Short mmCIF file of C-alpha atoms in Angstrom, two decimals:
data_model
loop_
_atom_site.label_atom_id
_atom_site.label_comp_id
_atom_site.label_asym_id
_atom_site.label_seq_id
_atom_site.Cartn_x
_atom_site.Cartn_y
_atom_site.Cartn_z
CA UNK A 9 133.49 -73.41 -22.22
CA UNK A 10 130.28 -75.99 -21.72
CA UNK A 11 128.40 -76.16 -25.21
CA UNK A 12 124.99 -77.03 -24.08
CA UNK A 13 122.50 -78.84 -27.11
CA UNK A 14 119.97 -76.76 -28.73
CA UNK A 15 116.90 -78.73 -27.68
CA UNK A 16 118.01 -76.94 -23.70
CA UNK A 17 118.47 -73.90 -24.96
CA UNK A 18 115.17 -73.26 -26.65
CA UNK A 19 113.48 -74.97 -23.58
CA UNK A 20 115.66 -72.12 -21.37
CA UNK A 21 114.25 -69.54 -24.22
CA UNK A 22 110.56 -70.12 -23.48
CA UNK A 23 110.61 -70.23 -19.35
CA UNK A 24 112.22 -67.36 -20.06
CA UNK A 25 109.61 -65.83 -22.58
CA UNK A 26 106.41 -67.36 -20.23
CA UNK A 27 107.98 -65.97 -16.98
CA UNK A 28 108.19 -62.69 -18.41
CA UNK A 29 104.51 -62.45 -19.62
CA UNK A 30 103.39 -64.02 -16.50
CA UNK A 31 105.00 -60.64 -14.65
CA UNK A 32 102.66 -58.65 -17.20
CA UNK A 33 100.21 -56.77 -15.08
CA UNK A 34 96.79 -58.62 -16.19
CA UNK A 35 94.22 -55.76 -17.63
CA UNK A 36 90.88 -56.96 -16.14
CA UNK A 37 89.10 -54.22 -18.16
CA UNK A 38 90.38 -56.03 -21.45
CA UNK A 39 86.83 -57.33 -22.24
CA UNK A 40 84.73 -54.86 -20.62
CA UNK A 41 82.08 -52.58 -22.30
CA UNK A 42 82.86 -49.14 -22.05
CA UNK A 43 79.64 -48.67 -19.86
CA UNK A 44 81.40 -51.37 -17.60
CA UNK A 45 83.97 -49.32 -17.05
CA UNK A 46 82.35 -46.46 -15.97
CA UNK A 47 79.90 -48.25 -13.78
CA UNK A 48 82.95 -49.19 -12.11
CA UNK A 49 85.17 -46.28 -11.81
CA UNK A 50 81.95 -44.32 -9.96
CA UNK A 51 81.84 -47.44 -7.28
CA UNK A 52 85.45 -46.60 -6.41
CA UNK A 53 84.80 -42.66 -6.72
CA UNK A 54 81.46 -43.03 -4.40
CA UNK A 55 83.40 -45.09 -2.04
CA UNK A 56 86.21 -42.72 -1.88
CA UNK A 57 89.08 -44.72 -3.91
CA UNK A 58 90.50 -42.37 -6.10
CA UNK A 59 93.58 -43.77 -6.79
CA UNK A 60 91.91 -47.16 -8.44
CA UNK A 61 89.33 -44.58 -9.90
CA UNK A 62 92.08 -42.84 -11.86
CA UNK A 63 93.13 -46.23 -13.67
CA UNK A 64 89.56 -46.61 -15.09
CA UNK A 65 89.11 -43.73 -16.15
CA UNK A 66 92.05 -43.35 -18.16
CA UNK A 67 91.07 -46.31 -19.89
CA UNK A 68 87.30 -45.10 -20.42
CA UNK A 69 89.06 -42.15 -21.75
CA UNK A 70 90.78 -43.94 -24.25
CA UNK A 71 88.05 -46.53 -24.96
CA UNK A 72 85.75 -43.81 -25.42
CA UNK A 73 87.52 -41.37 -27.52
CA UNK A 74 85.70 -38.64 -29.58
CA UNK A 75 82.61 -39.44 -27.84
CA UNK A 76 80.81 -37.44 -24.76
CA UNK A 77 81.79 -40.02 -22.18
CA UNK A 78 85.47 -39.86 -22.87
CA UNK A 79 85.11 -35.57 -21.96
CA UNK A 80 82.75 -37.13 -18.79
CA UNK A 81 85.65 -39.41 -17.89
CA UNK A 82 88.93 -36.62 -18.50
CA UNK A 83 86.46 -34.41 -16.28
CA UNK A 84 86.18 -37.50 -13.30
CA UNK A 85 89.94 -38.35 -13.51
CA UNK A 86 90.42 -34.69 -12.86
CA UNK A 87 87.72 -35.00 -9.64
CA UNK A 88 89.52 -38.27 -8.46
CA UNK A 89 92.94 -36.64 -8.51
CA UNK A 90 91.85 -33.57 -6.61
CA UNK A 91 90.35 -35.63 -3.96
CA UNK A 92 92.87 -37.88 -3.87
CA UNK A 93 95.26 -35.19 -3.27
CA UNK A 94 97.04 -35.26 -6.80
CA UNK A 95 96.34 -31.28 -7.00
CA UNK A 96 99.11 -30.82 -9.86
CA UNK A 97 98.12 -33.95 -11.81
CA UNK A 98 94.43 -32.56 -11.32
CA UNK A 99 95.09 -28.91 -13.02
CA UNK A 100 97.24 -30.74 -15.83
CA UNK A 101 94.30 -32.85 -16.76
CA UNK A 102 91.51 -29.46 -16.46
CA UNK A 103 94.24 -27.63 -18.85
CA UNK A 104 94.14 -30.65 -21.26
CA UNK A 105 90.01 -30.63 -21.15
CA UNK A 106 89.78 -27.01 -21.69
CA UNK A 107 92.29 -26.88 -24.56
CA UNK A 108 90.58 -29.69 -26.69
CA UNK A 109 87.15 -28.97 -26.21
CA UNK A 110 87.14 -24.93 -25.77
CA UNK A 111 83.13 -25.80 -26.89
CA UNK A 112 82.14 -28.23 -23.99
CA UNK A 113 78.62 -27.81 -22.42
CA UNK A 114 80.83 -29.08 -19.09
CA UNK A 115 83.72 -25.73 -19.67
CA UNK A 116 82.24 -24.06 -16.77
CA UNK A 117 82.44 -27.09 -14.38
CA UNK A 118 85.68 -27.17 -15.32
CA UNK A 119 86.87 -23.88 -14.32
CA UNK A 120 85.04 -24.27 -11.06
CA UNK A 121 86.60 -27.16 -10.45
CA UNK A 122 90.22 -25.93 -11.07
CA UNK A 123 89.20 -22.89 -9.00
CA UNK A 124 87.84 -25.08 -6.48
CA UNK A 125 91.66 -27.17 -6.12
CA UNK A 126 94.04 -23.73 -6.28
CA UNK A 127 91.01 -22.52 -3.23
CA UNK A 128 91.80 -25.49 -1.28
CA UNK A 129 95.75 -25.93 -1.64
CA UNK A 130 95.78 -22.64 -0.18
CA UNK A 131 94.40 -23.39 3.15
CA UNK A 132 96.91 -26.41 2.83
CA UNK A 133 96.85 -29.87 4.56
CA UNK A 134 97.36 -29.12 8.36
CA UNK A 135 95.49 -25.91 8.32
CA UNK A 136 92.93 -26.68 10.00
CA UNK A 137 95.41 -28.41 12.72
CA UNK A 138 97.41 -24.98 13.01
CA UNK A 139 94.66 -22.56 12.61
CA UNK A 140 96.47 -21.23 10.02
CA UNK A 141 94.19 -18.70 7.95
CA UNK A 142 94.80 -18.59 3.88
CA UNK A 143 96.04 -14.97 4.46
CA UNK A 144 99.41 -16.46 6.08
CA UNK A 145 99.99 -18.62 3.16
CA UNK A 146 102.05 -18.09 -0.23
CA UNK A 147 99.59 -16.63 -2.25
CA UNK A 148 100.05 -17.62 -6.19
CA UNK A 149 97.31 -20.57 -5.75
CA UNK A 150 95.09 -17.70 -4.35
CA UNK A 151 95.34 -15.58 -7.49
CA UNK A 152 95.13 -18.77 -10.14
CA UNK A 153 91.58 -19.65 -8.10
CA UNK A 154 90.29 -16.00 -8.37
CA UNK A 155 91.14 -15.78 -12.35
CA UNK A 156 89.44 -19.29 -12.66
CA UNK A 157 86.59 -18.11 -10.47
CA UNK A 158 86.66 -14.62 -12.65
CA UNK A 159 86.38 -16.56 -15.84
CA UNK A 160 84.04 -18.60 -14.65
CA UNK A 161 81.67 -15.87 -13.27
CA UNK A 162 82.59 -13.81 -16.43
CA UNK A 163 81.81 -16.00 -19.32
CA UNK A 164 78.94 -18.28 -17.32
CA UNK A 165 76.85 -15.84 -15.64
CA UNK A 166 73.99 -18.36 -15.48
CA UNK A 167 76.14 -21.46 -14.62
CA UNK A 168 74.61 -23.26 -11.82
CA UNK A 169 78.69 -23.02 -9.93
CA UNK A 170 78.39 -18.75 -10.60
CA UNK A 171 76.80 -18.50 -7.14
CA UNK A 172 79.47 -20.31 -5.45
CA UNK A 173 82.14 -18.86 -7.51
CA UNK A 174 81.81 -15.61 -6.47
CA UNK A 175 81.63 -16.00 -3.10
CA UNK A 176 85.16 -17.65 -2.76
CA UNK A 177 86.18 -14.61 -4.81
CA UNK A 178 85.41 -12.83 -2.34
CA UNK A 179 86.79 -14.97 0.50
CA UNK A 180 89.77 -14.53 -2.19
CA UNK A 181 90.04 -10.80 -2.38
CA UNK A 182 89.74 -10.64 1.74
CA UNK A 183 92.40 -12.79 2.43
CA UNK A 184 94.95 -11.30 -0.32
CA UNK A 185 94.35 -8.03 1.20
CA UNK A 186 95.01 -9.74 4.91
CA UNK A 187 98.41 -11.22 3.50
CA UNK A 188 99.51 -7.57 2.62
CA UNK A 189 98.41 -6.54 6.82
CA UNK A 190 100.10 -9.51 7.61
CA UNK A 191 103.37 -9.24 6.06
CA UNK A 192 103.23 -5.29 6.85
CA UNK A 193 102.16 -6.40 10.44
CA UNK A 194 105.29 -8.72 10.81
CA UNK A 195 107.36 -5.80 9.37
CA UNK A 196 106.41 -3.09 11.72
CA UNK A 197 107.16 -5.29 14.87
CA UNK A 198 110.25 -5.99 13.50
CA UNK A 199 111.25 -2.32 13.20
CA UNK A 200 111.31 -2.48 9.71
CA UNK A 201 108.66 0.83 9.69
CA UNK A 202 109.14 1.66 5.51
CA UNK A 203 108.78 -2.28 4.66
CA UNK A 204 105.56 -1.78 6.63
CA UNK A 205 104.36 1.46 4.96
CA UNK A 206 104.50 -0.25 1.79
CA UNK A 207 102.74 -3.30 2.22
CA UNK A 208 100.07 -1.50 4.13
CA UNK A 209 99.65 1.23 1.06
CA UNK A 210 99.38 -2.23 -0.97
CA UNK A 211 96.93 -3.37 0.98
CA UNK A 212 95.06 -0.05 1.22
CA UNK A 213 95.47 0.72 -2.29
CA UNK A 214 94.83 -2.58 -3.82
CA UNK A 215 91.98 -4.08 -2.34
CA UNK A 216 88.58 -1.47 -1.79
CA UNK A 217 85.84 -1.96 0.86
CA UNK A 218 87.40 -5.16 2.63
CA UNK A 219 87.89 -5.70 6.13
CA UNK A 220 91.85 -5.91 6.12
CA UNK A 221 91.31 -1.84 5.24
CA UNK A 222 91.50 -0.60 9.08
CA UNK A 223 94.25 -2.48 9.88
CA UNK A 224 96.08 -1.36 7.20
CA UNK A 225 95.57 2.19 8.07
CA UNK A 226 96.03 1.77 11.76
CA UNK A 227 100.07 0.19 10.63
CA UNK A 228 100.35 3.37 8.64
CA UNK A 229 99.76 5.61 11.38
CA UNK A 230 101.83 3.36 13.39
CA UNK A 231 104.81 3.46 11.11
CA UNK A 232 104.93 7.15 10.22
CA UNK A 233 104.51 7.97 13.38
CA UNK A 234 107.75 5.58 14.45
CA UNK A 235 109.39 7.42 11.56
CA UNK A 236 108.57 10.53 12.75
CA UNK A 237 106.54 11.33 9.40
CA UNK A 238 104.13 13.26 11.52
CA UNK A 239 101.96 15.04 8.42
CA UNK A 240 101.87 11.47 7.04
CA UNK A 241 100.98 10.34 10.27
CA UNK A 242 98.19 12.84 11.13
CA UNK A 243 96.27 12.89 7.32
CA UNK A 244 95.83 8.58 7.55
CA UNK A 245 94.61 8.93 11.39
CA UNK A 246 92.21 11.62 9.98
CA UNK A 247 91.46 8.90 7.15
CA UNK A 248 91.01 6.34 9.46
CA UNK A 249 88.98 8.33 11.63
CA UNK A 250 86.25 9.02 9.46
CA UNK A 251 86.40 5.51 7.67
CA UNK A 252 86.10 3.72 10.71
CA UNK A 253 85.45 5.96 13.72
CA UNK A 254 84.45 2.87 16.34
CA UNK A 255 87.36 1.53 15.77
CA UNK A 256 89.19 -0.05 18.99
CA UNK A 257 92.29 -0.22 17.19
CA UNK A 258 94.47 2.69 18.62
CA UNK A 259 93.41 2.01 22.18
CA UNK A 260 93.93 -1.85 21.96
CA UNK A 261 96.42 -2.30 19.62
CA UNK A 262 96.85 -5.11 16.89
CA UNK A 263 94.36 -7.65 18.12
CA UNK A 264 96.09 -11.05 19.52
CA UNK A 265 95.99 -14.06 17.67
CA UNK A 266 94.45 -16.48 19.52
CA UNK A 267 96.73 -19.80 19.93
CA UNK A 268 95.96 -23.29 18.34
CA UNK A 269 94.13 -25.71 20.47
CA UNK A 270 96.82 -28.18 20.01
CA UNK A 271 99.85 -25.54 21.56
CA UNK A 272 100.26 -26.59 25.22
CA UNK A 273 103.12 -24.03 25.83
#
């Protein structure tokens, strides 16, 4: 075995050592005010680079702990996530504001703002390609927004994001009471009529004064009359009736979905 002399081996020792720290990502920040660091983590925000925003402000954070700015920057990093598409990382870092500073002036902004990223995962990425309403979609980010919203509106009845709030509440509401028509809708074709009764009771129960309502009773008549539930049948068409008596529904049927733009068959 080669001995080689200790002069060599201490010379190996330090390329080794300088080779390593010269793979050591650099931290430009290292000498910048805290001010500095904001400045620049809004440039990348404002020009729509979120994922070199969310570097800064973790440092800002950090820089600026116990002090106003480090809440402005945990609330930013949460902004820059959500539009960067880092929805999960986004509600993590909302969770972690609202359970350190339960006293913030900014509490309400954050609720919106987690409200606001369950409202838009809903209507998901290629929505808008598909046509695909939020009604059609799993609906457990739907809820989470509406108790966000409901906290929101509940505790901050004067917050300048109220307004706003409880409009997508109601958006909300509408379209959870669509998914019930639309799963009871896809069970009644089907031929699975008591599936269908009971999402459409959900629906019709559940949910007051939305628009879902006369579909919901027009399955129900549908379905107990296919089950030959006749009584049933006859007391939710008299329901119907007088709820909505111009409605087209039993001489048109369900209405037809009308196909995406992009469908060429």
């Amino acid at each position: 075995m080669p001995r080689f002399p200790l002069p060599l081996i201490s010379a190996l020792l330090a390329a080794g050592l300088l080779a390593a720290c010269s793979s050591t990502p650099e931290d430009k920040t290292a000498g910048w005010s805290t001010d500095k660091i904001y400045s620049e983590a809004r440039d990348e925000l404002n020009g729509g680079s979120y994922d070199k925003a969310v570097p800064l402000l973790e440092k800002l954070e950090g820089r600026a702990a116990g002090t106003p700015l480090a809440q402005q920057a945990q609330l930013e990093k949460a902004y820059a996530q959500y539009k960067g598409g880092e929805k999960a990382q986004a509600i993590a870092t909302l969770d972690r504001f609202m359970k350190l500073h339960p006293a913030s002036p900014a509490y309400d902004y954050a609720l919106y703002l987690k409200g606001l990223v369950n409202f838009n995962d809903n209507l998901g990425l290629f929505s808008w390609l598909s046509r695909q309403d939020l009604s059609e979609r799993d609906q457990k980010a739907a809820k989470d927004s509406f108790e966000s919203f409901r906290e929101l509106v509940t505790r901050f009845p004067e917050s300048r994001y109220t307004p706003d709030a409880r409009q997508r509440m109601t958006y909300i509401v509408n379209s959870l009471a669509q998914y019930e028509v639309h799963v009871a809708r896809y069970y009644y074709e089907r031929g699975a009529y008591v599936a269908a009764v009971s999402r459409a009771q959900s629906a019709v129960a559940d949910y007051k004064d939305v628009p879902a309502t006369e579909e919901a009773l027009y399955i129900l008549v549908r379905s107990y009359d296919a089950l030959g539930l006749t009584q049933l049948r006859d007391d939710t068409r008299r329901v119907m009736d007088a709820t909505y008596p111009q409605s087209s529904l039993p001489q048109t049927g369900f209405k037809a979905k009308a196909n995406p733009w992009w469908k060429f068959w």
